[in-house]
Amino acid sequence: MKFAFIIDPLNKLDPGHDSTVAMMEAAQASGHEVWVTVAEKLSIVKGQAWALLERVELEFVELIDDRWVAQENWYRVVEVTGRSLQEMNAVFMRTDPPVTIPYLYATQILDLLDPEKTLVINSPRALQAANEKLYAMQFPDVIPETIVSQDKLVIREFIEGREGGVLKPLGGKAGEGILFLHESDRNLNSLIEISTKWGKEPVMVQDYLPAAKEGDKRIILLEGEAIGAVNRIPSGKEFRGNMAVGGRVVKTEITPREQEIISILAPKLQADKLYFVGIDVIGGYLTEINVTSPTGIREIDRLNNVRLGKQVIQWVEEKLSVED
Ligand SMILES: Nc1ncnc2c1ncn2[C@@H]1O[C@H](COP(=O)(O)OP(=O)(O)O)[C@@H](O)[C@H]1O
Ligand SMILES: [Mg+2]
């Protein structure tokens, strides 16, 4: 089969960390062709979604002393061509946030693909509709107390009397722009002003969950089913647990409460064709549903001696064979 991955530039990916590379390796190991492109290289030609594609061959990372080690030249471009994406069996849309207008154009180009012929992961329609922060608001029973607002008074009122609040830009990732808010902070007004661009952009503000100190758990879901999890513990000098800001990854299990959250999300994720997502759970509360380019596979594989990329590729193969 032919698999295309729409990614950030390949030379910017970290093969020992990025889930995209784990899935690309798994596709290659299963005998599939691996093609890559970037959102900026998509076009519509003769009415079809078209891309300038590179076929790549990967040298797989190796686990050495509990670390993924990649060769310096870990990929080789073996062919460059422009072709209709309809020739691909599966297309993974794995561009990192923020979701910009050009990102949305890319998903609208992918909309032209016939779902009977090419499986797009995640569904372009769902990527247009599901903001990673706001989508969680559809599950009010399992999220912490949360507001979304650009109004300073509304945000201040929410913060008053609380141990703390966590402010999140709606388009961020990897801890970017995440702020701890407290009513006594002399910078509070200024933080709200800067984050909302002086009242022009809404942000999310959530009740601060003290359990965040014990970790922000990433659970990877494949068509609504958990396939693995990893806990990320803040470094001690930082309240955020993201790996990108030094969060320590540790092995973990999925608790009954987390399983309950997953079973609440699953029907909606399946209906929306959000096949591959990463949810974040703190102290038994859902805090985020990552739909664009969730990570975690490499860490889970290393800690649990599993190969989630392989599981994802097998799932794609089965999904496509059912549709044949
Ligand atoms: N409600 C919360 N209470 C305490 N800490 C939180 C809360 N929400 C998020 N955090 C912390 O902020 C980090 C980033 O938040 P998250 O919503 O996952 O955004 P992103 O990962 O997209 O930047 C988390 O890893 C967690 O440590
Ligand atoms: Mg997160």
mmCIF file of C-alpha atoms and ligand atoms in Angstrom:
data_model
loop_
_atom_site.group_PDB
_atom_site.id
_atom_site.type_symbol
_atom_site.label_atom_id
_atom_site.label_comp_id
_atom_site.label_asym_id
_atom_site.label_seq_id
_atom_site.Cartn_x
_atom_site.Cartn_y
_atom_site.Cartn_z
ATOM 1 C CA MET A 1 0.000 0.000 0.000
ATOM 2 C CA LYS A 2 0.917 3.652 -0.266
ATOM 3 C CA PHE A 3 0.946 5.810 2.838
ATOM 4 C CA ALA A 4 1.366 9.586 2.707
ATOM 5 C CA PHE A 5 2.269 11.662 5.739
ATOM 6 C CA ILE A 6 1.660 15.398 5.713
ATOM 7 C CA ILE A 7 4.203 16.598 8.223
ATOM 8 C CA ASP A 8 6.344 19.463 9.351
ATOM 9 C CA PRO A 9 9.597 19.421 7.333
ATOM 10 C CA LEU A 10 11.174 15.991 7.752
ATOM 11 C CA ASN A 11 14.539 17.404 8.829
ATOM 12 C CA LYS A 12 12.781 19.123 11.746
ATOM 13 C CA LEU A 13 11.312 15.894 13.127
ATOM 14 C CA ASP A 14 12.901 14.124 16.065
ATOM 15 C CA PRO A 15 12.925 10.437 15.159
ATOM 16 C CA GLY A 16 13.375 9.338 18.773
ATOM 17 C CA HIS A 17 10.415 11.351 19.986
ATOM 18 C CA ASP A 18 7.914 12.000 17.210
ATOM 19 C CA SER A 19 5.009 9.607 16.882
ATOM 20 C CA THR A 20 4.821 10.393 13.175
ATOM 21 C CA VAL A 21 8.232 8.789 12.616
ATOM 22 C CA ALA A 22 7.150 5.736 14.629
ATOM 23 C CA MET A 23 4.172 5.314 12.317
ATOM 24 C CA MET A 24 6.268 5.907 9.204
ATOM 25 C CA GLU A 25 8.731 3.242 10.347
ATOM 26 C CA ALA A 26 5.899 0.827 11.053
ATOM 27 C CA ALA A 27 4.407 1.415 7.607
ATOM 28 C CA GLN A 28 7.781 0.758 5.968
ATOM 29 C CA ALA A 29 8.349 -2.352 8.112
ATOM 30 C CA SER A 30 5.007 -3.720 6.909
ATOM 31 C CA GLY A 31 6.128 -3.334 3.297
ATOM 32 C CA HIS A 32 4.221 -0.161 2.453
ATOM 33 C CA GLU A 33 5.535 2.789 0.489
ATOM 34 C CA VAL A 34 6.080 5.841 2.688
ATOM 35 C CA TRP A 35 5.547 9.221 1.073
ATOM 36 C CA VAL A 36 5.878 12.586 2.798
ATOM 37 C CA THR A 37 4.841 16.109 2.040
ATOM 38 C CA VAL A 38 4.056 19.350 3.846
ATOM 39 C CA ALA A 39 0.771 21.247 3.903
ATOM 40 C CA GLU A 40 2.278 23.967 1.689
ATOM 41 C CA LYS A 41 2.847 21.434 -1.080
ATOM 42 C CA LEU A 42 -0.781 20.430 -1.497
ATOM 43 C CA SER A 43 -2.707 21.624 -4.546
ATOM 44 C CA ILE A 44 -5.893 20.907 -6.426
ATOM 45 C CA VAL A 45 -5.105 19.819 -9.971
ATOM 46 C CA LYS A 46 -7.730 18.574 -12.431
ATOM 47 C CA GLY A 47 -10.215 18.654 -9.597
ATOM 48 C CA GLN A 48 -8.184 16.314 -7.440
ATOM 49 C CA ALA A 49 -6.184 16.697 -4.262
ATOM 50 C CA TRP A 50 -2.599 16.683 -5.457
ATOM 51 C CA ALA A 51 0.748 16.925 -3.719
ATOM 52 C CA LEU A 52 4.411 17.236 -4.370
ATOM 53 C CA LEU A 53 5.552 14.078 -2.630
ATOM 54 C CA GLU A 54 8.828 12.527 -1.595
ATOM 55 C CA ARG A 55 9.146 8.822 -1.157
ATOM 56 C CA VAL A 56 11.420 8.099 1.753
ATOM 57 C CA GLU A 57 13.217 5.126 3.203
ATOM 58 C CA LEU A 58 13.991 5.205 6.883
ATOM 59 C CA GLU A 59 16.759 3.794 9.011
ATOM 60 C CA PHE A 60 14.894 2.750 12.127
ATOM 61 C CA VAL A 61 15.732 4.089 15.557
ATOM 62 C CA GLU A 62 17.191 1.610 18.020
ATOM 63 C CA LEU A 63 16.672 1.312 21.735
ATOM 64 C CA ILE A 64 20.081 1.630 23.355
ATOM 65 C CA ASP A 65 20.380 1.995 27.154
ATOM 66 C CA ASP A 66 16.704 2.846 27.383
ATOM 67 C CA ARG A 67 16.943 5.626 24.817
ATOM 68 C CA TRP A 68 15.894 5.752 21.203
ATOM 69 C CA VAL A 69 18.971 6.355 19.135
ATOM 70 C CA ALA A 70 18.709 7.468 15.523
ATOM 71 C CA GLN A 71 21.371 7.408 12.877
ATOM 72 C CA GLU A 72 22.533 10.788 11.696
ATOM 73 C CA ASN A 73 21.052 10.206 8.254
ATOM 74 C CA TRP A 74 17.892 8.500 9.388
ATOM 75 C CA TYR A 75 15.939 9.048 6.171
ATOM 76 C CA ARG A 76 16.699 8.940 2.476
ATOM 77 C CA VAL A 77 14.578 10.543 -0.209
ATOM 78 C CA VAL A 78 14.415 7.986 -3.026
ATOM 79 C CA GLU A 79 11.873 9.585 -5.341
ATOM 80 C CA VAL A 80 10.249 12.986 -5.812
ATOM 81 C CA THR A 81 7.055 13.336 -7.782
ATOM 82 C CA GLY A 82 3.845 15.307 -8.081
ATOM 83 C CA ARG A 83 0.745 13.148 -8.041
ATOM 84 C CA SER A 84 -2.844 12.862 -7.041
ATOM 85 C CA LEU A 85 -3.255 11.918 -3.414
ATOM 86 C CA GLN A 86 -6.045 9.643 -4.554
ATOM 87 C CA GLU A 87 -3.312 7.132 -5.399
ATOM 88 C CA MET A 88 -2.568 6.855 -1.696
ATOM 89 C CA ASN A 89 -4.346 4.285 0.442
ATOM 90 C CA ALA A 90 -3.961 6.346 3.582
ATOM 91 C CA VAL A 91 -3.025 9.949 4.308
ATOM 92 C CA PHE A 92 -1.944 10.987 7.777
ATOM 93 C CA MET A 93 -2.448 14.699 8.443
ATOM 94 C CA ARG A 94 0.266 15.271 11.068
ATOM 95 C CA THR A 95 1.140 18.950 10.843
ATOM 96 C CA ASP A 96 1.772 20.443 14.277
ATOM 97 C CA PRO A 97 -0.540 23.156 15.644
ATOM 98 C CA PRO A 98 -1.315 26.018 15.538
ATOM 99 C CA VAL A 99 -4.239 25.430 13.250
ATOM 100 C CA THR A 100 -3.809 28.379 10.893
ATOM 101 C CA ILE A 101 -5.900 29.428 7.923
ATOM 102 C CA PRO A 102 -3.423 27.655 5.549
ATOM 103 C CA TYR A 103 -3.760 24.533 7.739
ATOM 104 C CA LEU A 104 -7.527 24.702 7.262
ATOM 105 C CA TYR A 105 -7.047 25.148 3.496
ATOM 106 C CA ALA A 106 -4.970 21.956 3.515
ATOM 107 C CA THR A 107 -7.793 20.053 5.219
ATOM 108 C CA GLN A 108 -10.226 21.467 2.672
ATOM 109 C CA ILE A 109 -8.053 20.112 -0.121
ATOM 110 C CA LEU A 110 -8.024 16.732 1.648
ATOM 111 C CA ASP A 111 -11.824 16.919 1.747
ATOM 112 C CA LEU A 112 -11.767 16.162 -1.984
ATOM 113 C CA LEU A 113 -10.401 12.680 -1.379
ATOM 114 C CA ASP A 114 -12.907 9.880 -1.753
ATOM 115 C CA PRO A 115 -13.110 8.233 1.686
ATOM 116 C CA GLU A 116 -13.866 4.924 -0.032
ATOM 117 C CA LYS A 117 -10.443 5.021 -1.670
ATOM 118 C CA THR A 118 -8.206 6.971 0.682
ATOM 119 C CA LEU A 119 -8.432 6.927 4.449
ATOM 120 C CA VAL A 120 -7.464 10.307 5.911
ATOM 121 C CA ILE A 121 -6.348 10.266 9.534
ATOM 122 C CA ASN A 122 -7.881 12.267 11.126
ATOM 123 C CA SER A 123 -10.894 13.112 9.040
ATOM 124 C CA PRO A 124 -10.354 16.545 7.442
ATOM 125 C CA ARG A 125 -13.858 17.607 8.464
ATOM 126 C CA ALA A 126 -13.122 16.740 12.060
ATOM 127 C CA LEU A 127 -9.815 18.628 11.977
ATOM 128 C CA GLN A 128 -11.703 21.696 10.764
ATOM 129 C CA ALA A 129 -14.301 21.415 13.486
ATOM 130 C CA ALA A 130 -12.423 20.176 16.537
ATOM 131 C CA ASN A 131 -10.242 22.722 18.273
ATOM 132 C CA GLU A 132 -7.934 20.812 20.623
ATOM 133 C CA LYS A 133 -8.912 22.855 23.642
ATOM 134 C CA LEU A 134 -12.572 23.526 22.841
ATOM 135 C CA TYR A 135 -13.465 19.990 21.774
ATOM 136 C CA ALA A 136 -13.127 18.840 25.376
ATOM 137 C CA MET A 137 -15.924 21.265 26.291
ATOM 138 C CA GLN A 138 -18.322 18.787 24.683
ATOM 139 C CA PHE A 139 -17.772 16.516 27.655
ATOM 140 C CA PRO A 140 -18.707 18.799 30.560
ATOM 141 C CA ASP A 141 -19.091 15.936 33.040
ATOM 142 C CA VAL A 142 -15.444 14.921 32.878
ATOM 143 C CA ILE A 143 -13.556 18.215 32.608
ATOM 144 C CA PRO A 144 -12.548 20.560 35.440
ATOM 145 C CA GLU A 145 -14.554 23.731 35.893
ATOM 146 C CA THR A 146 -13.716 25.726 32.765
ATOM 147 C CA ILE A 147 -14.563 28.984 31.065
ATOM 148 C CA VAL A 148 -13.684 30.306 27.650
ATOM 149 C CA SER A 149 -13.597 34.069 27.370
ATOM 150 C CA GLN A 150 -11.727 37.105 26.171
ATOM 151 C CA ASP A 151 -13.343 39.289 28.793
ATOM 152 C CA LYS A 152 -11.092 40.365 31.640
ATOM 153 C CA LEU A 153 -13.963 40.717 34.085
ATOM 154 C CA VAL A 154 -15.286 37.238 33.315
ATOM 155 C CA ILE A 155 -11.811 35.748 33.739
ATOM 156 C CA ARG A 156 -11.099 37.668 36.952
ATOM 157 C CA GLU A 157 -14.408 36.606 38.409
ATOM 158 C CA PHE A 158 -13.623 32.965 37.631
ATOM 159 C CA ILE A 159 -10.210 33.221 39.301
ATOM 160 C CA GLU A 160 -11.406 34.907 42.487
ATOM 161 C CA GLY A 161 -11.443 32.684 45.542
ATOM 162 C CA ARG A 162 -9.673 29.794 43.798
ATOM 163 C CA GLU A 163 -6.392 28.145 44.632
ATOM 164 C CA GLY A 164 -5.475 28.924 41.066
ATOM 165 C CA GLY A 165 -6.502 28.835 37.460
ATOM 166 C CA VAL A 166 -4.754 27.632 34.330
ATOM 167 C CA LEU A 167 -5.017 29.834 31.268
ATOM 168 C CA LYS A 168 -4.648 28.195 27.867
ATOM 169 C CA PRO A 169 -4.435 29.837 24.450
ATOM 170 C CA LEU A 170 -6.885 27.923 22.235
ATOM 171 C CA GLY A 171 -4.337 27.262 19.508
ATOM 172 C CA GLY A 172 -1.331 26.243 21.577
ATOM 173 C CA LYS A 173 0.560 23.040 22.063
ATOM 174 C CA ALA A 174 3.389 21.636 24.178
ATOM 175 C CA GLY A 175 2.702 23.986 27.080
ATOM 176 C CA GLU A 176 3.115 27.129 24.960
ATOM 177 C CA GLY A 177 1.412 30.127 26.516
ATOM 178 C CA ILE A 178 -0.029 28.091 29.391
ATOM 179 C CA LEU A 179 -0.163 30.307 32.487
ATOM 180 C CA PHE A 180 -0.888 29.747 36.147
ATOM 181 C CA LEU A 181 -3.244 32.483 37.331
ATOM 182 C CA HIS A 182 -3.862 33.612 40.909
ATOM 183 C CA GLU A 183 -6.011 36.480 42.090
ATOM 184 C CA SER A 184 -3.160 37.941 44.143
ATOM 185 C CA ASP A 185 -0.747 37.989 41.196
ATOM 186 C CA ARG A 186 0.181 41.588 40.509
ATOM 187 C CA ASN A 187 0.577 40.638 36.857
ATOM 188 C CA LEU A 188 -2.916 39.151 36.569
ATOM 189 C CA ASN A 189 -4.472 41.924 34.464
ATOM 190 C CA SER A 190 -1.462 42.131 32.244
ATOM 191 C CA LEU A 191 -1.312 38.347 31.754
ATOM 192 C CA ILE A 192 -4.972 38.349 30.713
ATOM 193 C CA GLU A 193 -4.440 41.289 28.378
ATOM 194 C CA ILE A 194 -1.432 39.748 26.674
ATOM 195 C CA SER A 195 -3.066 36.312 26.367
ATOM 196 C CA THR A 196 -6.335 37.636 24.959
ATOM 197 C CA LYS A 197 -4.508 40.146 22.742
ATOM 198 C CA TRP A 198 -6.274 42.927 24.629
ATOM 199 C CA GLY A 199 -9.690 41.319 24.612
ATOM 200 C CA LYS A 200 -9.626 40.190 20.985
ATOM 201 C CA GLU A 201 -9.017 36.450 21.326
ATOM 202 C CA PRO A 202 -10.760 34.052 23.678
ATOM 203 C CA VAL A 203 -8.688 31.839 25.941
ATOM 204 C CA MET A 204 -9.598 28.898 28.121
ATOM 205 C CA VAL A 205 -9.293 29.209 31.885
ATOM 206 C CA GLN A 206 -9.570 26.077 33.949
ATOM 207 C CA ASP A 207 -9.710 25.330 37.633
ATOM 208 C CA TYR A 208 -6.159 24.493 38.732
ATOM 209 C CA LEU A 209 -5.962 20.807 39.594
ATOM 210 C CA PRO A 210 -3.357 20.215 42.337
ATOM 211 C CA ALA A 211 -3.095 16.616 41.076
ATOM 212 C CA ALA A 212 -1.111 18.041 38.162
ATOM 213 C CA LYS A 213 1.929 17.655 40.420
ATOM 214 C CA GLU A 214 1.507 13.890 40.184
ATOM 215 C CA GLY A 215 1.337 14.065 36.444
ATOM 216 C CA ASP A 216 -0.466 14.876 33.234
ATOM 217 C CA LYS A 217 -1.317 11.533 31.691
ATOM 218 C CA ARG A 218 -1.297 11.160 27.919
ATOM 219 C CA ILE A 219 -3.545 8.364 26.707
ATOM 220 C CA ILE A 220 -3.442 7.428 23.037
ATOM 221 C CA LEU A 221 -6.790 6.425 21.568
ATOM 222 C CA LEU A 222 -7.267 4.553 18.319
ATOM 223 C CA GLU A 223 -10.870 4.796 17.105
ATOM 224 C CA GLY A 224 -11.964 5.499 20.660
ATOM 225 C CA GLU A 225 -9.979 2.692 22.290
ATOM 226 C CA ALA A 226 -6.982 3.208 24.531
ATOM 227 C CA ILE A 227 -3.845 1.620 23.115
ATOM 228 C CA GLY A 228 -1.332 3.067 25.565
ATOM 229 C CA ALA A 229 -0.549 5.743 28.125
ATOM 230 C CA VAL A 230 2.364 7.617 29.618
ATOM 231 C CA ASN A 231 2.500 9.933 32.594
ATOM 232 C CA ARG A 232 4.373 13.246 32.433
ATOM 233 C CA ILE A 233 5.518 14.685 35.717
ATOM 234 C CA PRO A 234 6.424 18.372 36.047
ATOM 235 C CA SER A 235 10.111 18.937 36.634
ATOM 236 C CA GLY A 236 9.681 20.725 39.972
ATOM 237 C CA LYS A 237 10.639 24.149 38.682
ATOM 238 C CA GLU A 238 7.610 24.273 36.467
ATOM 239 C CA PHE A 239 3.893 23.558 36.912
ATOM 240 C CA ARG A 240 3.441 22.278 33.361
ATOM 241 C CA GLY A 241 4.041 18.612 32.684
ATOM 242 C CA ASN A 242 4.637 18.742 28.918
ATOM 243 C CA MET A 243 7.664 16.831 27.695
ATOM 244 C CA ALA A 244 8.688 19.899 25.687
ATOM 245 C CA VAL A 245 9.176 21.850 28.937
ATOM 246 C CA GLY A 246 11.036 19.146 30.796
ATOM 247 C CA GLY A 247 8.217 16.929 32.072
ATOM 248 C CA ARG A 248 9.625 13.542 33.108
ATOM 249 C CA VAL A 249 7.954 10.572 31.449
ATOM 250 C CA VAL A 250 7.088 7.586 33.598
ATOM 251 C CA LYS A 251 5.364 4.302 33.049
ATOM 252 C CA THR A 252 1.714 4.232 34.006
ATOM 253 C CA GLU A 253 -1.518 2.271 33.864
ATOM 254 C CA ILE A 254 -4.969 3.387 32.805
ATOM 255 C CA THR A 255 -7.232 3.700 35.858
ATOM 256 C CA PRO A 256 -10.925 2.709 35.970
ATOM 257 C CA ARG A 257 -11.837 6.420 36.131
ATOM 258 C CA GLU A 258 -9.782 7.095 32.992
ATOM 259 C CA GLN A 259 -11.404 4.129 31.299
ATOM 260 C CA GLU A 260 -14.774 5.645 32.181
ATOM 261 C CA ILE A 261 -13.746 8.962 30.587
ATOM 262 C CA ILE A 262 -12.632 7.106 27.460
ATOM 263 C CA SER A 263 -15.956 5.293 27.188
ATOM 264 C CA ILE A 264 -17.746 8.651 27.376
ATOM 265 C CA LEU A 265 -15.563 10.089 24.582
ATOM 266 C CA ALA A 266 -15.473 7.039 22.327
ATOM 267 C CA PRO A 267 -18.853 7.277 20.552
ATOM 268 C CA LYS A 268 -18.288 10.933 19.649
ATOM 269 C CA LEU A 269 -14.684 10.363 18.515
ATOM 270 C CA GLN A 270 -15.839 7.476 16.331
ATOM 271 C CA ALA A 271 -18.745 9.452 14.879
ATOM 272 C CA ASP A 272 -16.415 12.384 14.123
ATOM 273 C CA LYS A 273 -13.798 10.079 12.577
ATOM 274 C CA LEU A 274 -11.180 11.299 15.007
ATOM 275 C CA TYR A 275 -9.302 8.030 14.702
ATOM 276 C CA PHE A 276 -5.959 8.847 16.310
ATOM 277 C CA VAL A 277 -6.072 11.218 19.262
ATOM 278 C CA GLY A 278 -4.157 11.807 22.468
ATOM 279 C CA ILE A 279 -6.157 12.801 25.498
ATOM 280 C CA ASP A 280 -4.635 14.478 28.547
ATOM 281 C CA VAL A 281 -5.974 13.535 31.967
ATOM 282 C CA ILE A 282 -5.043 15.147 35.284
ATOM 283 C CA GLY A 283 -6.321 13.697 38.550
ATOM 284 C CA GLY A 284 -9.200 11.932 36.810
ATOM 285 C CA TYR A 285 -10.266 14.988 34.784
ATOM 286 C CA LEU A 286 -10.021 15.378 31.035
ATOM 287 C CA THR A 287 -8.053 18.551 30.254
ATOM 288 C CA GLU A 288 -7.352 18.332 26.534
ATOM 289 C CA ILE A 289 -8.081 16.236 23.424
ATOM 290 C CA ASN A 290 -5.195 16.435 20.965
ATOM 291 C CA VAL A 291 -6.425 15.739 17.462
ATOM 292 C CA THR A 292 -3.829 17.263 15.135
ATOM 293 C CA SER A 293 -0.533 15.593 15.845
ATOM 294 C CA PRO A 294 -0.582 13.867 19.225
ATOM 295 C CA THR A 295 2.669 12.452 20.471
ATOM 296 C CA GLY A 296 3.590 9.808 23.024
ATOM 297 C CA ILE A 297 4.183 6.657 20.972
ATOM 298 C CA ARG A 298 7.957 6.554 21.362
ATOM 299 C CA GLU A 299 7.767 7.040 25.128
ATOM 300 C CA ILE A 300 5.034 4.426 25.592
ATOM 301 C CA ASP A 301 6.869 1.960 23.345
ATOM 302 C CA ARG A 302 10.057 2.385 25.338
ATOM 303 C CA LEU A 303 8.468 2.154 28.788
ATOM 304 C CA ASN A 304 5.998 -0.646 28.073
ATOM 305 C CA ASN A 305 7.909 -2.600 25.463
ATOM 306 C CA VAL A 306 5.115 -2.294 22.929
ATOM 307 C CA ARG A 307 5.047 -0.984 19.350
ATOM 308 C CA LEU A 308 2.055 1.280 18.984
ATOM 309 C CA GLY A 309 3.051 2.478 15.506
ATOM 310 C CA LYS A 310 2.676 -1.090 14.310
ATOM 311 C CA GLN A 311 -0.741 -1.297 15.933
ATOM 312 C CA VAL A 312 -1.857 1.866 14.154
ATOM 313 C CA ILE A 313 -0.642 0.637 10.762
ATOM 314 C CA GLN A 314 -2.344 -2.741 11.282
ATOM 315 C CA TRP A 315 -5.545 -0.927 12.158
ATOM 316 C CA VAL A 316 -5.290 1.080 8.914
ATOM 317 C CA GLU A 317 -4.708 -2.123 6.939
ATOM 318 C CA GLU A 318 -7.787 -3.725 8.498
ATOM 319 C CA LYS A 319 -9.912 -0.643 8.000
ATOM 320 C CA LEU A 320 -8.954 -0.513 4.317
ATOM 321 C CA SER A 321 -9.532 -4.215 3.743
ATOM 322 C CA VAL A 322 -13.018 -3.983 5.257
ATOM 323 C CA GLU A 323 -13.808 -1.144 2.868
ATOM 324 C CA ASP A 324 -12.569 -3.039 -0.219
HETATM 325 N N1 LIG B 1 -6.539 22.237 34.915
HETATM 326 C C1 LIG B 1 -5.233 22.140 35.115
HETATM 327 N N2 LIG B 1 -4.701 22.139 36.369
HETATM 328 C C2 LIG B 1 -3.364 22.070 36.572
HETATM 329 N N3 LIG B 1 -2.470 21.977 35.586
HETATM 330 C C3 LIG B 1 -2.922 21.958 34.323
HETATM 331 C C4 LIG B 1 -4.315 22.041 34.013
HETATM 332 N N4 LIG B 1 -4.463 21.987 32.672
HETATM 333 C C5 LIG B 1 -3.225 21.895 32.156
HETATM 334 N N5 LIG B 1 -2.288 21.880 33.139
HETATM 335 C C6 LIG B 1 -0.834 21.786 32.962
HETATM 336 O O1 LIG B 1 -0.475 22.494 31.792
HETATM 337 C C7 LIG B 1 0.135 21.630 30.839
HETATM 338 C C8 LIG B 1 -0.365 21.932 29.447
HETATM 339 O O2 LIG B 1 -1.787 21.905 29.375
HETATM 340 P P1 LIG B 1 -2.620 21.298 28.183
HETATM 341 O O3 LIG B 1 -4.041 21.679 28.398
HETATM 342 O O4 LIG B 1 -2.359 19.848 28.058
HETATM 343 O O5 LIG B 1 -2.093 22.119 26.904
HETATM 344 P P2 LIG B 1 -0.916 21.802 25.843
HETATM 345 O O6 LIG B 1 -0.320 20.472 26.195
HETATM 346 O O7 LIG B 1 -1.626 21.778 24.532
HETATM 347 O O8 LIG B 1 0.033 22.936 25.935
HETATM 348 C C9 LIG B 1 -0.204 20.225 31.289
HETATM 349 O O9 LIG B 1 0.851 19.348 30.974
HETATM 350 C C10 LIG B 1 -0.412 20.353 32.775
HETATM 351 O O10 LIG B 1 0.808 20.155 33.455
HETATM 352 MG MG MG B 2 -1.315 18.718 26.616
#
